[in-house]
Short mmCIF file of C-alpha atoms and ligand atoms in Angstrom, two decimals:
data_model
loop_
_atom_site.label_atom_id
_atom_site.label_comp_id
_atom_site.label_asym_id
_atom_site.label_seq_id
_atom_site.Cartn_x
_atom_site.Cartn_y
_atom_site.Cartn_z
CA MET T 172 9.75 28.42 254.47
CA ARG T 173 12.59 26.21 255.72
CA ALA T 174 12.37 27.49 259.27
CA LEU T 175 8.77 26.33 259.45
CA LYS T 176 9.67 22.76 258.62
CA GLN T 177 11.34 21.11 261.59
CA ARG T 178 10.61 17.55 260.61
CA PRO T 179 13.10 15.44 258.62
CA LEU T 180 11.78 14.62 255.17
CA LEU T 181 10.76 11.04 254.42
CA VAL T 182 10.83 9.58 250.91
CA MET T 183 9.09 6.24 250.60
CA GLY T 184 8.73 3.92 247.61
CA ASN T 185 5.59 1.80 247.39
CA TRP T 186 6.41 -1.03 245.00
CA LYS T 187 2.89 -2.47 245.13
CA MET T 188 2.52 -5.84 243.34
CA HIS T 189 5.14 -5.16 240.70
CA GLY T 190 8.14 -7.14 239.56
CA ASP T 191 9.60 -10.55 240.14
CA GLN T 192 12.64 -11.70 242.08
CA ALA T 193 15.09 -10.73 239.35
CA LYS T 194 13.65 -7.23 238.87
CA VAL T 195 13.31 -6.54 242.57
CA ARG T 196 16.86 -7.69 243.27
CA ALA T 197 18.19 -5.49 240.46
CA LEU T 198 16.24 -2.50 241.81
CA LEU T 199 17.50 -3.10 245.34
CA ARG T 200 21.10 -3.39 244.14
CA GLU T 201 20.86 -0.16 242.14
CA LEU T 202 19.46 1.71 245.14
CA CYS T 203 22.06 0.19 247.41
CA ALA T 204 24.90 1.27 245.13
CA ALA T 205 23.82 4.92 245.12
CA GLU T 206 25.85 7.50 246.98
CA LEU T 207 23.49 9.13 249.45
CA SER T 208 24.75 12.21 251.23
CA PRO T 209 24.83 12.19 255.05
CA GLY T 210 22.22 14.96 255.14
CA ALA T 211 19.90 12.80 253.06
CA PRO T 212 16.23 12.47 253.94
CA GLU T 213 14.96 9.30 255.57
CA ILE T 214 14.39 6.82 252.74
CA ALA T 215 12.40 3.59 252.75
CA VAL T 216 11.09 1.09 250.23
CA LEU T 217 8.05 -1.14 250.57
CA PRO T 218 8.37 -4.33 248.51
CA ALA T 219 5.71 -7.05 248.38
CA PHE T 220 5.87 -9.47 251.34
CA VAL T 221 7.57 -12.18 249.29
CA HIS T 222 10.42 -9.80 248.45
CA LEU T 223 11.11 -8.63 252.00
CA ALA T 224 13.84 -11.20 252.55
CA ASP T 225 15.71 -9.80 249.55
CA ALA T 226 15.32 -6.26 250.92
CA VAL T 227 16.79 -7.36 254.24
CA ARG T 228 19.72 -9.07 252.55
CA VAL T 229 20.60 -6.19 250.22
CA LEU T 230 19.74 -3.13 252.31
CA LYS T 231 20.86 -4.26 255.78
CA GLY T 232 23.39 -1.90 257.31
CA GLY T 233 22.77 0.79 254.68
CA PRO T 234 20.87 4.07 254.80
CA ILE T 235 17.67 2.81 253.14
CA ALA T 236 15.01 1.30 255.41
CA TRP T 237 12.25 -1.05 254.34
CA GLY T 238 8.74 -1.91 255.28
CA ALA T 239 5.51 -3.52 254.12
CA GLN T 240 2.37 -2.46 252.30
CA ASP T 241 -0.16 -4.00 254.67
CA ILE T 242 -0.54 -5.83 257.96
CA CYS T 243 -3.05 -8.09 259.72
CA ARG T 244 -4.97 -6.59 262.63
CA HIS T 245 -4.52 -9.79 264.67
CA PRO T 246 -1.28 -10.65 266.46
CA ASP T 247 -1.19 -14.30 265.30
CA GLY T 248 -3.36 -17.34 264.74
CA ALA T 249 -5.54 -18.85 262.04
CA HIS T 250 -5.64 -16.01 259.49
CA THR T 251 -4.86 -17.61 256.15
CA GLY T 252 -2.98 -15.35 253.81
CA ASP T 253 -2.30 -12.64 256.39
CA VAL T 254 1.00 -11.34 257.75
CA SER T 255 1.30 -10.17 261.34
CA ALA T 256 3.09 -7.18 262.83
CA ALA T 257 5.46 -9.54 264.65
CA MET T 258 6.41 -11.19 261.35
CA LEU T 259 7.27 -7.77 259.91
CA VAL T 260 9.31 -6.90 262.99
CA ASP T 261 11.13 -10.21 262.54
CA TYR T 262 12.16 -8.95 259.08
CA ASN T 263 13.35 -5.66 260.60
CA CYS T 264 10.66 -3.64 258.88
CA ARG T 265 10.47 -0.07 260.12
CA PHE T 266 7.30 1.05 258.34
CA VAL T 267 3.98 -0.39 257.25
CA LEU T 268 1.23 1.22 255.19
CA VAL T 269 -2.29 1.05 256.57
CA GLY T 270 -5.42 2.10 254.75
CA HIS T 271 -3.97 2.51 251.27
CA SER T 272 -6.84 3.40 248.95
CA GLU T 273 -6.20 0.30 246.83
CA ARG T 274 -6.85 -1.84 249.90
CA ARG T 275 -9.79 0.25 251.05
CA ARG T 276 -11.34 -0.23 247.59
CA SER T 277 -10.42 -3.69 246.40
CA HIS T 278 -10.42 -5.36 249.83
CA GLY T 279 -13.31 -3.41 251.34
CA GLU T 280 -11.21 -2.09 254.21
CA GLY T 281 -13.23 0.37 256.27
CA ASP T 282 -12.19 2.93 258.85
CA ALA T 283 -12.57 0.53 261.81
CA LEU T 284 -10.29 -2.10 260.25
CA VAL T 285 -7.74 0.55 259.27
CA ALA T 286 -7.75 1.85 262.86
CA ALA T 287 -7.20 -1.70 264.17
CA LYS T 288 -4.28 -2.21 261.78
CA PHE T 289 -2.79 1.14 262.83
CA LYS T 290 -2.87 0.06 266.45
CA ALA T 291 -1.52 -3.43 265.71
CA ALA T 292 1.46 -1.87 263.95
CA ARG T 293 2.04 0.71 266.64
CA ARG T 294 1.87 -1.78 269.51
CA ALA T 295 4.43 -4.02 267.78
CA GLY T 296 6.89 -1.15 267.42
CA LEU T 297 6.38 -0.57 263.71
CA GLN T 298 5.77 2.91 262.31
CA PRO T 299 2.36 2.83 260.65
CA VAL T 300 1.88 5.16 257.69
CA LEU T 301 -1.81 5.98 257.59
CA CYS T 302 -3.02 6.64 254.03
CA LEU T 303 -5.93 9.01 253.46
CA GLY T 304 -7.50 10.49 250.37
CA GLU T 305 -10.66 11.39 248.53
CA ASP T 306 -11.80 10.23 245.10
CA LEU T 307 -12.67 12.50 242.19
CA VAL T 308 -16.42 12.43 242.78
CA GLN T 309 -15.89 13.45 246.39
CA ARG T 310 -13.49 16.26 245.41
CA GLU T 311 -15.80 17.58 242.74
CA ALA T 312 -18.66 17.55 245.21
CA GLY T 313 -16.56 19.71 247.55
CA ARG T 314 -16.27 16.88 250.09
CA ALA T 315 -12.51 16.23 250.05
CA SER T 316 -11.88 17.82 253.47
CA GLN T 317 -14.79 15.99 255.04
CA VAL T 318 -13.66 12.61 253.66
CA VAL T 319 -10.04 12.80 254.82
CA THR T 320 -11.05 14.24 258.18
CA ARG T 321 -13.42 11.31 258.72
CA GLN T 322 -10.70 8.82 257.74
CA LEU T 323 -8.23 10.41 260.14
CA GLU T 324 -10.64 10.90 263.03
CA ALA T 325 -11.66 7.22 262.85
CA VAL T 326 -8.10 6.29 263.71
CA LEU T 327 -7.41 9.09 266.18
CA ALA T 328 -10.56 8.24 268.13
CA SER T 329 -9.24 4.77 268.90
CA CYS T 330 -5.72 5.90 269.84
CA THR T 331 -4.22 6.58 273.23
CA PRO T 332 -1.81 9.52 273.50
CA ARG T 333 1.07 7.02 273.27
CA ASP T 334 -0.19 5.80 269.89
CA LEU T 335 0.05 9.33 268.53
CA ARG T 336 3.78 9.72 268.79
CA PRO T 337 5.03 10.08 266.19
CA VAL T 338 2.34 9.83 263.52
CA VAL T 339 3.09 9.48 259.81
CA LEU T 340 0.22 10.24 257.43
CA ALA T 341 0.15 9.96 253.65
CA TYR T 342 -2.33 12.19 251.88
CA GLU T 343 -3.00 10.40 248.60
CA PRO T 344 -5.90 11.75 246.55
CA ILE T 345 -7.23 8.74 244.65
CA TRP T 346 -7.62 10.73 241.44
CA ALA T 347 -3.88 11.44 241.47
CA ILE T 348 -2.69 7.86 242.07
CA GLY T 349 -1.20 6.32 238.96
CA SER T 350 -2.89 8.96 236.79
CA GLY T 351 0.11 11.13 235.98
CA ALA T 352 -1.89 14.09 237.27
CA ALA T 353 -0.45 14.88 240.70
CA ALA T 354 -2.17 17.36 242.98
CA GLY T 355 -0.62 20.80 242.74
CA ALA T 356 1.78 21.63 245.53
CA GLU T 357 -0.59 24.31 246.91
CA GLN T 358 -3.50 21.89 246.69
CA ALA T 359 -1.53 19.29 248.68
CA GLN T 360 -0.47 21.92 251.20
CA GLU T 361 -4.07 22.89 251.84
CA MET T 362 -5.04 19.31 252.70
CA HIS T 363 -1.90 18.70 254.74
CA ALA T 364 -2.58 21.80 256.83
CA LEU T 365 -6.10 20.55 257.45
CA LEU T 366 -4.81 17.14 258.57
CA ARG T 367 -2.19 18.70 260.85
CA GLY T 368 -4.95 20.82 262.37
CA CYS T 369 -6.89 17.65 263.28
CA ILE T 370 -3.83 16.26 265.06
CA ALA T 371 -3.20 19.61 266.76
CA ALA T 372 -6.62 19.35 268.37
CA ARG T 373 -5.14 16.40 270.32
CA GLY T 374 -2.09 18.42 271.36
CA LEU T 375 0.23 20.80 269.60
CA GLU T 376 3.24 18.63 270.36
CA TYR T 377 1.74 15.75 268.35
CA ALA T 378 1.05 18.05 265.40
CA ARG T 379 4.61 19.32 265.45
CA ASP T 380 6.05 15.80 265.22
CA THR T 381 3.58 14.40 262.68
CA ARG T 382 5.02 13.84 259.23
CA ILE T 383 2.55 14.16 256.40
CA LEU T 384 3.64 12.68 253.08
CA TYR T 385 2.04 13.47 249.78
CA GLY T 386 1.39 10.60 247.35
CA GLY T 387 -0.12 10.43 243.87
CA SER T 388 1.95 10.66 240.67
CA VAL T 389 5.02 12.02 242.43
CA CYS T 390 7.98 12.09 240.04
CA ALA T 391 11.39 13.71 239.73
CA GLU T 392 9.86 16.78 238.08
CA ASN T 393 7.25 17.66 240.70
CA ALA T 394 8.94 16.54 243.95
CA ALA T 395 10.97 19.71 244.60
CA ALA T 396 7.88 21.96 244.50
CA LEU T 397 6.14 19.66 246.99
CA PHE T 398 9.07 19.82 249.44
CA GLU T 399 8.76 23.62 249.44
CA MET T 400 5.36 23.40 251.10
CA PRO T 401 5.51 23.91 254.87
CA ASP T 402 3.26 20.95 255.69
CA VAL T 403 4.62 18.47 253.14
CA ASP T 404 7.13 16.35 255.04
CA GLY T 405 7.95 13.88 252.32
CA VAL T 406 6.46 11.80 249.55
CA LEU T 407 5.02 8.33 249.02
CA VAL T 408 6.03 7.31 245.52
CA GLY T 409 4.44 4.50 243.52
CA GLY T 410 5.27 4.14 239.83
CA ALA T 411 8.36 6.37 239.86
CA SER T 412 9.89 4.35 242.72
CA LEU T 413 10.21 1.34 240.41
CA ARG T 414 12.82 3.27 238.40
CA ALA T 415 15.87 3.46 240.64
CA GLN T 416 17.39 6.56 239.08
CA GLU T 417 14.13 8.48 239.21
CA PHE T 418 13.52 7.48 242.82
CA LEU T 419 17.06 8.54 243.68
CA ALA T 420 16.48 11.87 241.93
CA ILE T 421 13.49 12.44 244.23
CA CYS T 422 15.67 11.53 247.24
CA ARG T 423 18.29 14.02 246.04
CA ALA T 424 15.69 16.76 245.65
CA ALA T 425 14.71 16.13 249.27
CA ALA T 426 18.37 16.19 250.35
CA ALA T 427 18.93 19.48 248.49
CA PHE T 428 15.95 21.02 250.25
CA GLN T 429 17.15 19.82 253.64
CA ALA T 430 20.68 21.08 253.06
CA ARG T 431 19.48 24.66 252.62
P1 PGA W 1295 1.74 6.58 242.16
O1 PGA W 1295 1.24 5.75 243.44
O2 PGA W 1295 2.97 7.36 242.58
O3 PGA W 1295 2.03 5.56 241.13
O4 PGA W 1295 0.64 7.52 241.78
C1 PGA W 1295 1.29 6.28 244.74
C2 PGA W 1295 0.70 5.31 245.74
O5 PGA W 1295 -0.34 4.69 245.46
O6 PGA W 1295 1.24 5.13 246.86
#
């Protein structure tokens, strides 16, 4: 199994709209104090915009990167409440989520807007993490593959070959997010293989470099089984990433897999 997985694992914590300054600072300090082995996976946390300055201050120079949960499609201008790619670059963000299901749902973000955000991030030098996933009704109707393929193709169709290197996707079935019922490792693998196949249609070299994270109720108990899957290249962790020791346990499981 190991030989099939050439890509370094990525463990990412999505802190969503949780916490306040005191809690976020305490979480950052606990993560910062952890001993992370040199062979560790790539690790990143995504605080709310207002906490990015704290992330920069505490994590700078260390092994944990940071990023944001959303981005504006426009480069600058009169867009009240939005945050541009350049602003995130100014805060040394490495990653930014685009198309998280919570934004698709509660902010009405459609495929075209998600594609525009992906490109805005890419062109500014940020690594966009494109989130994809079906809801329970769609899965039960046997439409999961069709839904995630449509979400991915909408972005790929607007990309130049340069935009495709390297791609990071996060397969996050909506029914698994925050529910405590993660997809089974084999179930995730099946969808990841499908997504990699879509990228491969653009060129095998892109597919080889694409990292596909799984997200949805990832915790310390189920992470190791996910890492065993040949097309699972990391995890996007919500609730469990707010508990420093649990998040670190997930990072250690990834490091143990990589050290084999
Ligand atoms: P969860 O969230 O781990 O709490 O299910 C994952 C996500 O929405 O990114």
